[in-house]
Short mmCIF file of C-alpha atoms in Angstrom, two decimals:
data_model
loop_
_atom_site.label_atom_id
_atom_site.label_comp_id
_atom_site.label_asym_id
_atom_site.label_seq_id
_atom_site.Cartn_x
_atom_site.Cartn_y
_atom_site.Cartn_z
CA MET A 1 19.90 -3.70 11.82
CA THR A 2 17.78 -0.94 10.34
CA VAL A 3 14.88 0.87 12.02
CA VAL A 4 12.21 1.58 9.41
CA LEU A 5 9.05 3.68 9.45
CA ALA A 6 6.40 1.95 7.29
CA ILE A 7 3.19 3.72 6.25
CA ASP A 8 0.34 3.00 3.86
CA THR A 9 -2.84 4.91 2.98
CA ALA A 10 -3.82 3.13 -0.24
CA THR A 11 -6.81 1.36 1.33
CA PRO A 12 -9.40 2.42 3.94
CA ALA A 13 -6.80 1.38 6.53
CA VAL A 14 -4.29 3.99 7.72
CA THR A 15 -1.23 1.91 8.58
CA ALA A 16 1.86 3.17 10.41
CA GLY A 17 4.50 0.99 12.00
CA VAL A 18 8.06 0.94 13.23
CA VAL A 19 9.98 -2.13 12.16
CA ARG A 20 13.49 -3.33 12.93
CA ARG A 21 14.97 -5.11 9.92
CA GLY A 22 17.95 -7.40 10.27
CA PRO A 23 19.59 -10.52 8.79
CA SER A 24 17.10 -12.79 10.57
CA GLY A 25 14.01 -10.94 9.29
CA VAL A 26 11.77 -8.16 10.54
CA ASP A 27 10.52 -7.35 14.02
CA VAL A 28 7.53 -5.03 14.42
CA LEU A 29 8.30 -2.72 17.36
CA GLY A 30 5.06 -0.73 17.18
CA GLU A 31 2.10 -0.51 14.83
CA ARG A 32 -1.12 1.50 14.65
CA VAL A 33 -3.87 0.76 12.13
CA THR A 34 -7.05 2.83 11.84
CA VAL A 35 -9.75 1.77 9.38
CA ASP A 36 -11.48 4.93 8.19
CA PRO A 37 -11.56 5.75 4.46
CA ARG A 38 -12.21 9.44 5.19
CA ALA A 39 -9.56 10.05 7.83
CA HIS A 40 -6.24 9.39 6.13
CA ALA A 41 -4.95 12.91 6.67
CA GLU A 42 -6.25 13.14 10.24
CA GLN A 43 -5.05 9.72 11.40
CA LEU A 44 -1.69 9.19 9.72
CA THR A 45 0.47 11.46 11.87
CA PRO A 46 -1.14 10.32 15.16
CA ASN A 47 -0.61 6.71 14.07
CA VAL A 48 3.05 7.39 13.25
CA LEU A 49 3.62 9.04 16.62
CA GLY A 50 1.71 6.27 18.39
CA ALA A 51 3.79 3.57 16.72
CA LEU A 52 6.98 5.37 17.70
CA ALA A 53 5.74 5.65 21.29
CA ASP A 54 4.86 1.94 21.35
CA ALA A 55 8.37 1.17 20.11
CA GLY A 56 9.96 3.48 22.69
CA LEU A 57 11.73 5.36 19.91
CA SER A 58 11.80 8.84 18.40
CA MET A 59 12.06 10.24 14.89
CA ALA A 60 15.82 10.51 15.39
CA ASP A 61 16.05 6.71 15.63
CA LEU A 62 14.60 6.11 12.16
CA GLU A 63 16.94 5.04 9.37
CA ALA A 64 14.58 4.54 6.41
CA VAL A 65 10.98 5.07 5.32
CA VAL A 66 8.78 2.67 3.34
CA VAL A 67 5.46 3.74 1.84
CA GLY A 68 2.75 1.94 -0.08
CA CYS A 69 2.29 3.55 -3.51
CA GLY A 70 -1.02 1.91 -4.37
CA PRO A 71 -2.95 1.02 -6.32
CA GLY A 72 -5.44 3.24 -4.58
CA PRO A 73 -7.51 6.41 -4.90
CA PHE A 74 -5.76 9.70 -5.53
CA THR A 75 -6.58 11.34 -2.21
CA GLY A 76 -5.46 8.45 -0.03
CA LEU A 77 -2.22 7.87 -1.91
CA ARG A 78 -1.36 11.56 -1.88
CA VAL A 79 -1.54 11.66 1.93
CA GLY A 80 0.76 8.71 2.51
CA MET A 81 3.28 9.42 -0.20
CA ALA A 82 3.56 13.13 0.58
CA THR A 83 4.04 12.33 4.26
CA ALA A 84 6.71 9.72 3.52
CA ALA A 85 8.55 12.13 1.23
CA ALA A 86 8.38 14.85 3.90
CA TYR A 87 9.83 12.57 6.57
CA GLY A 88 12.58 11.49 4.22
CA HIS A 89 13.47 15.06 3.33
CA ALA A 90 13.33 16.40 6.88
CA LEU A 91 15.30 13.53 8.42
CA GLY A 92 17.65 12.84 5.52
CA LEU A 93 16.40 9.26 5.12
CA PRO A 94 15.99 7.04 2.05
CA VAL A 95 12.33 6.53 1.08
CA PHE A 96 11.30 3.28 -0.60
CA GLY A 97 8.00 2.90 -2.43
CA VAL A 98 6.30 -0.48 -2.80
CA CYS A 99 3.08 -1.78 -4.32
CA SER A 100 0.51 -1.84 -1.53
CA LEU A 101 -0.88 -5.15 -2.79
CA ASP A 102 2.62 -6.61 -2.36
CA ALA A 103 2.49 -5.64 1.32
CA ILE A 104 -0.45 -8.05 1.62
CA GLY A 105 0.68 -10.73 -0.82
CA VAL A 106 4.20 -11.08 0.58
CA ASP A 107 2.73 -12.58 3.74
CA THR A 108 0.80 -15.33 1.91
CA GLU A 109 1.71 -18.86 0.86
CA GLY A 110 0.58 -20.81 -2.17
CA ASP A 111 -1.29 -19.43 -5.18
CA VAL A 112 -3.19 -16.44 -3.80
CA LEU A 113 -5.28 -13.63 -5.26
CA VAL A 114 -5.08 -10.29 -3.39
CA VAL A 115 -7.92 -7.78 -3.82
CA THR A 116 -8.71 -4.34 -2.42
CA ASP A 117 -11.55 -1.90 -2.98
CA ALA A 118 -11.25 0.16 -6.16
CA ARG A 119 -14.78 1.60 -5.83
CA ARG A 120 -17.09 1.82 -8.87
CA ARG A 121 -17.87 -1.89 -8.30
CA GLU A 122 -14.29 -2.78 -9.21
CA VAL A 123 -11.29 -4.20 -7.36
CA TYR A 124 -7.58 -3.68 -7.49
CA TRP A 125 -5.93 -7.08 -7.74
CA ALA A 126 -2.67 -8.94 -8.10
CA ARG A 127 -1.71 -12.61 -8.12
CA TYR A 128 0.96 -14.16 -5.88
CA ARG A 129 2.77 -17.46 -5.70
CA ASP A 130 4.44 -18.09 -2.35
CA GLY A 131 4.53 -14.36 -1.65
CA VAL A 132 5.96 -13.31 -5.03
CA ARG A 133 3.79 -11.32 -7.44
CA VAL A 134 3.19 -13.18 -10.70
CA GLY A 135 0.31 -11.12 -12.13
CA GLY A 136 -1.03 -7.58 -11.90
CA PRO A 137 -1.50 -5.10 -10.44
CA ALA A 138 -4.66 -4.26 -12.34
CA VAL A 139 -8.16 -2.90 -11.82
CA ASP A 140 -11.23 -4.77 -13.05
CA ALA A 141 -14.77 -5.74 -12.23
CA PRO A 142 -14.68 -8.86 -10.00
CA ALA A 143 -16.19 -10.98 -12.80
CA ASP A 144 -13.23 -10.08 -15.05
CA VAL A 145 -10.50 -10.99 -12.53
CA PRO A 146 -8.80 -14.36 -13.12
CA ALA A 147 -9.96 -16.26 -10.04
CA ASP A 148 -8.30 -19.65 -10.50
CA ALA A 149 -6.18 -19.17 -7.36
CA SER A 150 -6.37 -21.45 -4.34
CA ALA A 151 -7.22 -18.63 -1.89
CA VAL A 152 -7.85 -14.90 -1.66
CA ALA A 153 -6.55 -12.22 0.72
CA GLY A 154 -7.22 -8.52 1.19
CA SER A 155 -10.48 -6.65 1.69
CA PRO A 156 -12.86 -9.20 3.29
CA GLU A 157 -15.93 -7.66 1.64
CA HIS A 158 -14.41 -7.98 -1.83
CA ALA A 159 -12.59 -11.25 -1.20
CA ALA A 160 -15.97 -12.79 -0.43
CA LEU A 161 -17.02 -12.20 -4.05
CA PHE A 162 -14.65 -14.89 -5.33
CA GLY A 163 -15.85 -17.96 -3.47
CA LEU A 164 -12.33 -18.89 -2.37
CA PRO A 165 -10.90 -19.56 1.11
CA GLN A 166 -10.00 -16.22 2.68
CA LEU A 167 -6.56 -15.65 4.18
CA PRO A 168 -4.99 -12.86 6.23
CA PRO A 169 -3.79 -10.19 6.02
CA THR A 170 -6.73 -8.01 5.08
CA VAL A 171 -4.79 -4.71 4.81
CA PRO A 172 -1.17 -3.68 4.18
CA THR A 173 0.86 -4.27 7.34
CA ALA A 174 4.07 -2.66 8.54
CA SER A 175 5.82 -6.01 8.33
CA GLY A 176 4.54 -6.63 4.82
CA LEU A 177 5.58 -3.18 3.61
CA VAL A 178 9.14 -3.69 4.81
CA ARG A 179 9.34 -7.24 3.48
CA ALA A 180 8.12 -6.07 0.06
CA VAL A 181 11.14 -3.78 -0.43
CA ASP A 182 14.05 -4.85 -2.60
CA TRP A 183 16.71 -3.70 -0.16
CA ASP A 184 19.53 -4.49 -2.60
CA THR A 185 18.32 -1.77 -4.97
CA PRO A 186 18.64 1.98 -4.24
CA PRO A 187 15.31 3.77 -3.76
CA GLU A 188 13.74 5.28 -6.85
CA PRO A 189 11.45 8.32 -7.10
CA LEU A 190 8.01 7.64 -5.68
CA VAL A 191 5.45 6.93 -8.40
CA PRO A 192 1.77 6.43 -7.48
CA LEU A 193 -0.09 3.47 -8.93
CA TYR A 194 -3.49 4.87 -9.84
CA LEU A 195 -4.29 2.35 -12.63
CA ARG A 196 -7.02 4.70 -13.81
CA ARG A 197 -7.03 7.87 -15.81
CA PRO A 198 -8.14 10.95 -13.86
CA ASP A 199 -11.88 11.59 -13.78
CA ALA A 200 -11.35 15.27 -14.51
CA LYS A 201 -10.15 16.00 -18.01
CA PRO A 202 -8.91 19.36 -19.28
CA GLN A 203 -11.34 21.11 -21.56
CA GLN A 204 -10.25 21.23 -25.14
CA GLN A 205 -9.85 24.67 -26.53
CA SER A 206 -12.31 25.38 -29.26
CA ALA A 207 -10.84 26.06 -32.65
CA ARG A 208 -10.79 29.68 -33.64
CA PRO A 209 -12.98 30.55 -36.59
#
């Protein structure tokens, strides 16, 4: 059995949960989710502490950390990933990064499209078959996303654009984050999935005369 802290800040939802993982599956001991796209930094630590309190555990009981690495906006991802790395360093725990879309798609059945808000009238998306990713992740305008799936999950507002039956979950969950990890593979360095080039570009130096 492994007690895992799972966090995600890749969407407007600030997810933090404490999950016990064992041979029979995962058991969510405590979970706090706050939907506020402008409060990732303010809400993440309170949600972590609240989930631990709900589970009746302390930081000393944790044995691993899982964090969603996007796709998502720079600011949101930075909060979650930096926090996960800090917990791992301070507590001496392995930190596993997963695709945040996988944390939604892993809890679906059938041929499902998962979408989240990418802003700029675009969506982040990936395609799943019985919980396994078979396409994406990518970022596109909704009209350019292959929508020949049987259902759609993720952001309700954006899922509604595809005219498909909508399924839960709507945001990354603690259970989904833990289930998305390949536990047979050692953790690798955390790499954010931005899927876009930065808006700010360095100014080119003018050629000297």
